[in-house]
Short mmCIF file of C-alpha atoms and ligand atoms in Angstrom, two decimals:
data_model
loop_
_atom_site.label_atom_id
_atom_site.label_comp_id
_atom_site.label_asym_id
_atom_site.label_seq_id
_atom_site.Cartn_x
_atom_site.Cartn_y
_atom_site.Cartn_z
CA MET A 1054 -16.01 -241.79 78.24
CA VAL A 1055 -15.73 -238.51 80.00
CA SER A 1056 -13.17 -236.22 81.28
CA LYS A 1057 -11.43 -237.58 84.19
CA GLU A 1058 -10.68 -234.63 85.62
CA MET A 1059 -14.00 -233.28 85.80
CA TYR A 1060 -15.26 -236.56 86.99
CA GLU A 1061 -13.02 -236.46 89.80
CA LEU A 1062 -14.14 -232.95 90.43
CA GLY A 1063 -17.91 -233.70 90.40
CA SER A 1064 -17.62 -236.76 92.48
CA LYS A 1065 -15.45 -235.20 95.33
CA ARG A 1066 -17.65 -232.88 97.37
CA SER A 1067 -15.79 -229.91 99.20
CA VAL A 1068 -15.04 -230.72 102.87
CA ILE A 1069 -17.74 -227.88 103.56
CA ARG A 1070 -20.27 -229.52 101.48
CA GLU A 1071 -19.83 -232.82 103.17
CA LEU A 1072 -19.99 -231.45 106.90
CA PHE A 1073 -23.10 -229.34 105.68
CA GLU A 1074 -24.85 -232.72 104.22
CA TYR A 1075 -23.68 -234.59 107.41
CA GLY A 1076 -25.39 -231.78 109.46
CA LYS A 1077 -28.61 -232.49 107.76
CA GLN A 1078 -28.49 -236.18 108.30
CA GLN A 1079 -27.64 -236.03 111.74
CA ALA A 1080 -30.55 -233.27 112.43
CA ALA A 1081 -32.92 -236.06 111.41
CA ILE A 1082 -31.31 -238.23 114.05
CA VAL A 1083 -30.84 -236.16 116.92
CA GLY A 1084 -33.07 -233.19 116.21
CA LYS A 1085 -32.24 -230.02 114.56
CA GLU A 1086 -31.89 -227.98 117.72
CA ASN A 1087 -29.20 -230.35 118.75
CA VAL A 1088 -26.82 -229.79 115.46
CA PHE A 1089 -24.57 -226.65 115.85
CA ASP A 1090 -23.80 -226.38 112.03
CA PHE A 1091 -21.16 -223.87 111.57
CA SER A 1092 -20.06 -225.10 108.07
CA ILE A 1093 -21.41 -223.14 105.40
CA GLY A 1094 -21.19 -219.39 104.52
CA ASN A 1095 -24.84 -219.18 103.40
CA PRO A 1096 -26.14 -215.65 104.68
CA THR A 1097 -29.11 -215.99 107.29
CA VAL A 1098 -29.84 -212.46 107.70
CA PRO A 1099 -32.53 -211.70 105.26
CA ALA A 1100 -32.12 -209.81 102.13
CA PRO A 1101 -33.07 -206.12 102.93
CA GLU A 1102 -36.64 -205.29 102.01
CA CYS A 1103 -35.44 -203.59 99.04
CA VAL A 1104 -34.96 -206.68 97.19
CA LYS A 1105 -38.56 -207.96 97.62
CA GLU A 1106 -39.89 -204.34 96.87
CA ALA A 1107 -37.96 -204.26 93.57
CA ILE A 1108 -39.06 -207.63 92.62
CA ILE A 1109 -42.74 -206.69 92.79
CA GLU A 1110 -42.18 -203.42 91.29
CA LEU A 1111 -40.28 -204.99 88.25
CA LEU A 1112 -42.78 -207.81 87.87
CA GLU A 1113 -45.85 -205.48 88.12
CA THR A 1114 -44.67 -202.47 86.00
CA LYS A 1115 -42.38 -204.08 83.29
CA LYS A 1116 -42.98 -206.20 80.36
CA SER A 1117 -42.01 -209.79 80.45
CA ASP A 1118 -39.17 -209.46 78.29
CA GLU A 1119 -37.88 -206.10 80.13
CA VAL A 1120 -37.48 -208.30 83.05
CA HIS A 1121 -36.95 -211.78 81.73
CA GLY A 1122 -35.26 -211.39 78.44
CA TYR A 1123 -31.77 -211.39 77.39
CA THR A 1124 -29.84 -208.28 78.32
CA SER A 1125 -26.47 -207.37 76.28
CA ALA A 1126 -23.94 -209.96 76.88
CA GLN A 1127 -22.06 -207.82 79.54
CA GLY A 1128 -25.27 -206.63 81.20
CA ASP A 1129 -27.92 -204.12 80.62
CA PHE A 1130 -26.43 -200.72 80.01
CA GLU A 1131 -28.59 -198.76 82.58
CA VAL A 1132 -27.70 -201.49 85.33
CA ARG A 1133 -24.14 -201.16 84.84
CA LYS A 1134 -24.32 -197.11 84.66
CA GLY A 1135 -26.12 -197.32 87.88
CA ILE A 1136 -23.51 -199.19 89.45
CA ALA A 1137 -20.70 -197.00 88.06
CA ASP A 1138 -22.48 -193.86 89.53
CA TYR A 1139 -23.04 -195.45 92.85
CA MET A 1140 -19.07 -196.36 92.98
CA ASN A 1141 -18.51 -192.89 91.71
CA ASN A 1142 -20.37 -191.28 94.74
CA THR A 1143 -18.90 -193.97 97.06
CA TYR A 1144 -15.28 -194.05 96.34
CA ASN A 1145 -14.98 -190.72 94.30
CA SER A 1146 -13.81 -192.80 91.27
CA GLN A 1147 -14.43 -191.98 87.46
CA LEU A 1148 -16.25 -195.20 86.38
CA LYS A 1149 -18.70 -195.75 83.44
CA ALA A 1150 -20.93 -198.58 82.36
CA ASP A 1151 -18.52 -199.94 80.17
CA ASN A 1152 -16.06 -200.87 83.06
CA PHE A 1153 -18.53 -203.11 84.41
CA TYR A 1154 -19.32 -206.86 82.97
CA MET A 1155 -22.23 -208.34 84.99
CA THR A 1156 -21.67 -211.76 86.18
CA CYS A 1157 -23.43 -214.59 87.95
CA GLY A 1158 -21.86 -213.82 91.38
CA ALA A 1159 -17.98 -213.88 92.42
CA ALA A 1160 -17.38 -217.50 91.28
CA ALA A 1161 -18.17 -216.56 87.68
CA SER A 1162 -16.17 -213.12 88.02
CA LEU A 1163 -13.03 -214.88 89.05
CA CYS A 1164 -13.37 -217.71 86.29
CA ILE A 1165 -14.02 -215.14 83.61
CA ALA A 1166 -11.10 -212.70 85.00
CA LEU A 1167 -8.83 -215.56 85.35
CA LYS A 1168 -9.44 -216.84 81.90
CA ALA A 1169 -9.15 -213.47 80.15
CA LEU A 1170 -5.62 -213.12 81.66
CA THR A 1171 -4.30 -216.45 81.05
CA VAL A 1172 -2.18 -216.58 77.94
CA ASN A 1173 -0.42 -219.90 78.38
CA SER A 1174 0.01 -223.19 80.69
CA GLU A 1175 3.22 -221.42 82.33
CA ASP A 1176 1.24 -218.64 83.68
CA GLU A 1177 0.93 -218.43 87.45
CA PHE A 1178 -1.42 -216.64 89.84
CA ILE A 1179 -0.71 -216.39 93.33
CA ILE A 1180 -3.12 -217.07 96.13
CA VAL A 1181 -2.34 -216.10 99.62
CA ALA A 1182 -3.39 -218.63 102.47
CA PRO A 1183 -5.80 -218.82 104.22
CA TYR A 1184 -7.88 -218.85 100.87
CA PHE A 1185 -11.35 -219.60 99.59
CA PRO A 1186 -10.73 -223.23 98.42
CA GLU A 1187 -12.26 -222.65 95.05
CA TYR A 1188 -9.66 -220.45 93.90
CA LEU A 1189 -7.52 -223.54 93.14
CA VAL A 1190 -10.03 -224.91 90.91
CA PHE A 1191 -10.59 -221.77 89.02
CA VAL A 1192 -6.95 -221.21 88.43
CA LYS A 1193 -6.75 -224.65 86.98
CA SER A 1194 -9.78 -224.45 84.91
CA ALA A 1195 -8.51 -221.04 83.37
CA GLY A 1196 -5.51 -223.25 82.22
CA ALA A 1197 -2.73 -221.48 84.63
CA LYS A 1198 -0.92 -222.75 87.81
CA ALA A 1199 -1.90 -221.69 91.03
CA VAL A 1200 1.23 -220.75 93.34
CA VAL A 1201 0.19 -220.41 97.45
CA VAL A 1202 1.85 -217.94 99.82
CA PRO A 1203 1.59 -219.63 103.19
CA ALA A 1204 -0.50 -217.88 105.87
CA ASP A 1205 0.86 -215.21 108.31
CA THR A 1206 -0.68 -216.98 111.04
CA GLU A 1207 0.13 -214.05 113.43
CA ASN A 1208 -2.32 -211.42 112.02
CA PHE A 1209 -3.71 -213.13 108.67
CA GLN A 1210 -2.30 -210.23 106.81
CA ILE A 1211 0.15 -211.27 103.82
CA GLN A 1212 3.61 -212.48 104.48
CA MET A 1213 5.26 -209.91 102.02
CA ASP A 1214 8.69 -211.50 102.05
CA LEU A 1215 7.12 -214.88 101.02
CA LEU A 1216 5.08 -213.33 98.40
CA GLU A 1217 8.02 -211.40 96.87
CA LYS A 1218 9.90 -214.90 96.71
CA SER A 1219 6.83 -216.19 94.88
CA ILE A 1220 6.69 -213.83 92.02
CA ASN A 1221 8.63 -214.84 88.81
CA SER A 1222 8.65 -214.19 85.25
CA HIS A 1223 5.60 -216.45 84.82
CA THR A 1224 3.52 -214.74 87.29
CA LYS A 1225 0.22 -213.13 85.83
CA GLY A 1226 -1.30 -211.76 89.03
CA ILE A 1227 -2.39 -212.33 92.67
CA ILE A 1228 -6.01 -213.18 93.95
CA ILE A 1229 -6.63 -211.17 97.23
CA ASN A 1230 -9.69 -211.26 99.32
CA SER A 1231 -10.63 -208.82 102.02
CA PRO A 1232 -12.63 -208.96 104.23
CA ASN A 1233 -11.28 -212.68 104.04
CA ASN A 1234 -12.82 -215.96 103.97
CA PRO A 1235 -11.99 -217.59 106.15
CA SER A 1236 -10.07 -215.34 108.53
CA GLY A 1237 -12.58 -212.44 108.40
CA VAL A 1238 -9.56 -210.49 108.50
CA VAL A 1239 -9.52 -207.17 106.62
CA TYR A 1240 -6.20 -206.08 104.95
CA SER A 1241 -4.85 -202.89 106.75
CA GLU A 1242 -3.70 -199.98 104.49
CA LYS A 1243 -0.33 -200.94 105.30
CA THR A 1244 -0.74 -204.36 103.66
CA PHE A 1245 -2.37 -202.53 100.33
CA LYS A 1246 0.42 -199.98 100.18
CA TYR A 1247 3.23 -202.56 100.41
CA LEU A 1248 1.41 -204.88 98.19
CA ALA A 1249 0.90 -202.24 95.61
CA ASP A 1250 4.65 -200.94 95.75
CA LEU A 1251 5.76 -204.60 95.37
CA LEU A 1252 3.36 -205.15 92.23
CA LYS A 1253 4.71 -202.23 90.80
CA ARG A 1254 8.37 -203.10 91.30
CA LYS A 1255 7.93 -206.50 90.30
CA SER A 1256 5.88 -205.48 87.25
CA GLU A 1257 9.06 -203.33 86.25
CA GLU A 1258 11.65 -206.00 87.05
CA TYR A 1259 10.11 -208.41 84.89
CA GLN A 1260 8.64 -206.01 82.14
CA ASN A 1261 5.43 -207.84 82.72
CA THR A 1262 2.18 -206.27 84.06
CA LEU A 1263 1.31 -208.03 86.94
CA TYR A 1264 -2.57 -207.90 87.84
CA LEU A 1265 -4.25 -207.76 91.08
CA ILE A 1266 -7.40 -209.68 91.57
CA SER A 1267 -9.62 -208.27 94.27
CA ASP A 1268 -12.01 -210.89 95.45
CA GLU A 1269 -14.79 -208.52 97.29
CA PRO A 1270 -17.92 -210.50 98.08
CA TYR A 1271 -17.53 -209.33 101.68
CA ARG A 1272 -17.01 -205.54 100.81
CA GLU A 1273 -19.66 -204.18 102.77
CA ILE A 1274 -19.78 -206.91 105.92
CA VAL A 1275 -17.17 -204.83 108.07
CA TYR A 1276 -17.64 -203.86 111.68
CA ASP A 1277 -16.58 -201.20 114.06
CA ASP A 1278 -16.53 -198.60 111.29
CA ILE A 1279 -13.63 -200.34 109.34
CA GLN A 1280 -13.72 -198.89 105.60
CA ILE A 1281 -12.93 -201.05 102.74
CA PRO A 1282 -10.63 -199.13 100.47
CA TYR A 1283 -11.33 -198.88 96.52
CA VAL A 1284 -8.39 -201.09 95.65
CA PRO A 1285 -7.64 -199.62 92.25
CA ALA A 1286 -6.53 -196.36 93.92
CA TYR A 1287 -3.75 -198.39 95.60
CA TYR A 1288 -2.80 -200.28 92.56
CA GLU A 1289 -3.87 -199.42 89.11
CA ASN A 1290 -3.75 -202.90 87.60
CA THR A 1291 -6.35 -204.11 89.65
CA ILE A 1292 -9.62 -206.15 88.53
CA VAL A 1293 -12.44 -206.20 91.02
CA CYS A 1294 -14.56 -209.28 91.24
CA TYR A 1295 -17.75 -208.41 93.33
CA SER A 1296 -20.92 -210.35 94.24
CA TYR A 1297 -24.35 -209.28 95.70
CA SER A 1298 -24.34 -213.14 97.26
CA LYS A 1299 -23.42 -211.80 100.85
CA SER A 1300 -23.94 -208.09 100.98
CA ILE A 1301 -27.63 -208.45 100.12
CA SER A 1302 -28.07 -212.06 100.88
CA LEU A 1303 -28.61 -213.31 97.42
CA PRO A 1304 -26.28 -216.09 96.78
CA GLY A 1305 -28.82 -218.53 95.19
CA GLU A 1306 -29.75 -215.74 92.77
CA ARG A 1307 -26.09 -215.64 91.28
CA ILE A 1308 -25.47 -211.99 90.50
CA GLY A 1309 -22.42 -209.97 90.59
CA TYR A 1310 -19.83 -208.16 88.45
CA ILE A 1311 -16.37 -207.66 87.19
CA LEU A 1312 -14.85 -204.04 87.37
CA VAL A 1313 -12.10 -203.22 84.82
CA PRO A 1314 -11.38 -199.62 85.40
CA ASP A 1315 -9.67 -197.33 82.90
CA CYS A 1316 -6.54 -197.03 85.05
CA VAL A 1317 -5.51 -200.88 84.05
CA GLU A 1318 -2.94 -201.02 81.25
CA ASN A 1319 -4.65 -201.38 77.95
CA THR A 1320 -7.98 -201.30 79.79
CA LYS A 1321 -10.00 -201.72 76.66
CA ASP A 1322 -8.05 -204.99 75.54
CA VAL A 1323 -8.47 -206.21 79.01
CA TYR A 1324 -12.45 -205.66 78.95
CA THR A 1325 -12.59 -207.10 75.28
CA ALA A 1326 -10.68 -210.41 76.71
CA VAL A 1327 -13.38 -210.41 79.66
CA CYS A 1328 -16.05 -210.26 77.37
CA GLY A 1329 -14.61 -213.04 75.43
CA ALA A 1330 -13.85 -215.11 78.46
CA GLY A 1331 -17.38 -214.58 79.49
CA ARG A 1332 -18.49 -215.68 76.02
CA SER A 1333 -16.49 -218.68 75.82
CA LEU A 1334 -17.31 -219.88 79.56
CA GLY A 1335 -21.04 -219.42 78.47
CA TYR A 1336 -21.63 -216.51 81.09
CA VAL A 1337 -23.27 -213.90 78.91
CA CYS A 1338 -26.28 -212.08 79.95
CA ALA A 1339 -26.25 -212.74 83.87
CA PRO A 1340 -29.71 -213.05 85.44
CA SER A 1341 -31.81 -210.22 83.89
CA LEU A 1342 -34.30 -209.61 86.71
CA PHE A 1343 -31.73 -209.73 89.21
CA GLN A 1344 -29.60 -207.18 87.29
CA LYS A 1345 -32.53 -204.87 87.80
CA VAL A 1346 -33.01 -205.88 91.45
CA VAL A 1347 -29.49 -205.01 92.37
CA LEU A 1348 -29.83 -201.66 90.42
CA LYS A 1349 -32.73 -200.72 92.97
CA CYS A 1350 -30.87 -201.76 95.71
CA LEU A 1351 -27.69 -200.10 95.61
CA GLY A 1352 -25.89 -198.87 98.78
CA LYS A 1353 -28.31 -201.34 100.74
CA THR A 1354 -27.03 -204.26 102.83
CA SER A 1355 -28.53 -206.78 104.88
CA ASP A 1356 -28.64 -206.00 108.57
CA ILE A 1357 -24.94 -206.61 109.55
CA ALA A 1358 -25.74 -205.52 113.04
CA LEU A 1359 -26.98 -209.15 113.36
CA TYR A 1360 -23.90 -210.78 112.30
CA ASP A 1361 -21.84 -208.34 114.57
CA THR A 1362 -23.87 -209.77 117.47
CA ASN A 1363 -22.69 -213.27 116.63
CA ARG A 1364 -19.01 -212.11 116.06
CA LYS A 1365 -18.87 -210.53 119.73
CA LEU A 1366 -20.63 -213.61 121.51
CA LEU A 1367 -18.60 -216.14 119.61
CA TYR A 1368 -15.45 -214.21 119.82
CA ASN A 1369 -15.71 -213.41 123.53
CA GLU A 1370 -17.01 -217.06 124.65
CA LEU A 1371 -14.47 -218.92 122.62
CA THR A 1372 -11.43 -216.69 123.84
CA LYS A 1373 -12.78 -216.99 127.37
CA MET A 1374 -12.68 -220.83 127.01
CA GLY A 1375 -9.15 -220.71 126.04
CA TYR A 1376 -9.66 -220.85 122.19
CA GLN A 1377 -7.08 -218.65 120.06
CA CYS A 1378 -8.19 -216.56 117.14
CA VAL A 1379 -7.86 -213.27 115.73
CA LYS A 1380 -11.04 -211.02 116.33
CA PRO A 1381 -12.43 -210.62 112.82
CA ASP A 1382 -13.18 -207.09 111.17
CA GLY A 1383 -15.33 -208.43 108.49
CA ALA A 1384 -17.20 -211.37 106.86
CA PHE A 1385 -18.76 -213.97 108.96
CA TYR A 1386 -16.14 -216.32 109.83
CA LEU A 1387 -14.01 -217.02 112.79
CA PHE A 1388 -10.59 -218.88 112.16
CA VAL A 1389 -9.90 -220.75 115.39
CA LYS A 1390 -6.49 -222.37 116.32
CA ALA A 1391 -7.38 -225.80 116.67
CA LEU A 1392 -6.38 -227.68 120.01
CA GLU A 1393 -4.22 -230.05 117.91
CA GLU A 1394 -1.87 -230.16 115.09
CA ASP A 1395 -4.28 -232.24 113.14
CA ASP A 1396 -7.24 -229.95 112.04
CA VAL A 1397 -9.07 -232.73 110.47
CA ASN A 1398 -9.00 -234.77 113.60
CA PHE A 1399 -10.20 -231.79 115.64
CA SER A 1400 -13.02 -231.25 113.35
CA GLN A 1401 -13.91 -235.02 113.77
CA ASN A 1402 -13.75 -234.67 117.22
CA ALA A 1403 -15.98 -231.72 117.20
CA LYS A 1404 -18.76 -233.86 115.38
CA LYS A 1405 -18.79 -236.12 118.66
CA PHE A 1406 -20.61 -233.11 120.05
CA ASN A 1407 -22.59 -232.20 116.70
CA LEU A 1408 -20.51 -229.25 116.44
CA LEU A 1409 -19.54 -228.81 112.62
CA ILE A 1410 -16.40 -226.49 111.80
CA VAL A 1411 -14.29 -226.85 108.70
CA PRO A 1412 -10.73 -228.12 108.93
CA GLY A 1413 -8.38 -225.29 108.02
CA GLY A 1414 -6.16 -227.58 105.64
CA ASP A 1415 -8.76 -227.07 102.86
CA PHE A 1416 -8.12 -223.23 102.92
CA GLY A 1417 -4.25 -223.71 102.94
CA CYS A 1418 -3.96 -223.31 106.42
CA PRO A 1419 -3.82 -226.60 108.55
CA GLY A 1420 -3.73 -226.29 112.34
CA TYR A 1421 -7.08 -223.96 112.15
CA VAL A 1422 -10.77 -224.53 111.77
CA ARG A 1423 -13.46 -222.04 110.15
CA VAL A 1424 -16.42 -221.38 112.22
CA SER A 1425 -19.09 -219.69 110.09
CA TYR A 1426 -21.17 -217.48 112.16
CA CYS A 1427 -23.77 -216.42 109.87
CA VAL A 1428 -26.16 -218.43 111.97
CA ASP A 1429 -29.11 -218.25 114.17
CA THR A 1430 -27.96 -216.25 117.38
CA GLU A 1431 -29.92 -218.68 119.48
CA MET A 1432 -28.32 -221.73 118.01
CA LEU A 1433 -25.07 -219.89 118.67
CA LYS A 1434 -25.69 -219.51 122.24
CA ARG A 1435 -26.88 -223.15 122.58
CA SER A 1436 -23.48 -224.41 120.71
CA PHE A 1437 -21.19 -223.17 123.59
CA ASP A 1438 -21.66 -226.02 125.77
CA ALA A 1439 -20.30 -228.26 122.89
CA PHE A 1440 -17.09 -226.07 122.31
CA GLU A 1441 -16.50 -226.33 126.01
CA LYS A 1442 -17.05 -230.21 125.84
CA LEU A 1443 -14.49 -230.33 122.83
CA ARG A 1444 -12.12 -228.06 124.71
CA ASP A 1445 -12.22 -230.44 127.62
CA LEU A 1446 -11.37 -233.43 125.44
CA TYR A 1447 -8.11 -231.76 125.13
CA LYS A 1448 -7.22 -231.04 128.89
N1 PLP B 2155 -15.01 -215.62 97.06
C1 PLP B 2155 -15.11 -215.93 98.09
C2 PLP B 2155 -14.22 -215.39 99.19
C3 PLP B 2155 -16.11 -216.33 98.63
O1 PLP B 2155 -16.05 -216.81 100.04
C4 PLP B 2155 -17.32 -216.97 97.97
C5 PLP B 2155 -18.42 -217.74 98.29
O2 PLP B 2155 -18.49 -217.95 99.51
C6 PLP B 2155 -17.01 -216.83 96.56
C7 PLP B 2155 -16.11 -216.11 96.31
C8 PLP B 2155 -18.01 -217.07 95.74
O3 PLP B 2155 -19.26 -216.31 95.71
P1 PLP B 2155 -20.26 -216.35 94.84
O4 PLP B 2155 -21.42 -217.31 95.69
O5 PLP B 2155 -20.93 -214.96 94.66
O6 PLP B 2155 -20.29 -216.88 93.36
#
């Protein structure tokens, strides 16, 4: 006997993974160059040089146990101190090593944070559509309930009136993600201020601390000089979940952190619960070598200009063809209005032209499709013909 719930989760691939696998099969039949795979958010821009240099230097100069041995459960002190100093220089914050817990990427950061905050099965976390689909899995796994606020399809900011209505005495917190996967939108200062104000007001009304979980794997992937704020500066009870998966193209190395700043109420208790949740989930001592690698690469990013080239090309070409979408300010996704109500059918039709785009329903926003443009620019250029043929189906 195995857990039915876990069996179902394990046997059902995500729609994104399904498409990705389909793409590989199709490539074997029609040739790789004829498949336009925009399904997955796997960075194609190489990791910055500092990653390779750091790995070589660490392997050549350190003893085996210094790079491959266990660190403390919450991560190496020097690494956490280095990240704190870097954040303080960048955001004028006053963070210390002990505000950080190193993790295996944003997924682990979120699972740990949610588990640390969940007190009982009536607890609710609000998720704003369109959202990263795994949030639903993570919230459930923490033993809480996910409550979805429908998307603001006008601007892909937050429908504040609907958010306000969804807060009740069971609400523990809200997960936000800016720059956003799948919309590519960056939340405006107005959104952050309004959100902070609402959460403060509601915390008082219910005499219950509401936490803002800020999921920030795309923090540095922004265009046109957009600045991503330090979210705890807007709202004190913020827990930041960060990852180096996208900013320095290390998704397979599983490295990130949770930041519990001192401004969080009862910060020591929250941090201790984070340590406990990490322990309970088996997420202690994030990959040791890569903790040390990221320390040597602080402030570095992959070449975001390459994503920007794709962003402009894709946005300009698709809008010229008549597709509608909000111009993304960050991440590497374009969220395009499907040419029919049924986004699943639209995505199926796209497959006829070997165009792999993900239905928006999975992100809590039916009627749209996600185009992940962290792809080779030449492939992107070759795909325009397929986008045109897809559009012509609806003429
Ligand atoms: N959060 C968002 C919004 C994401 O897009 C992703 C990955 O695509 C994750 C979390 C998980 O990131 P990681 O690979 O660092 O676990």
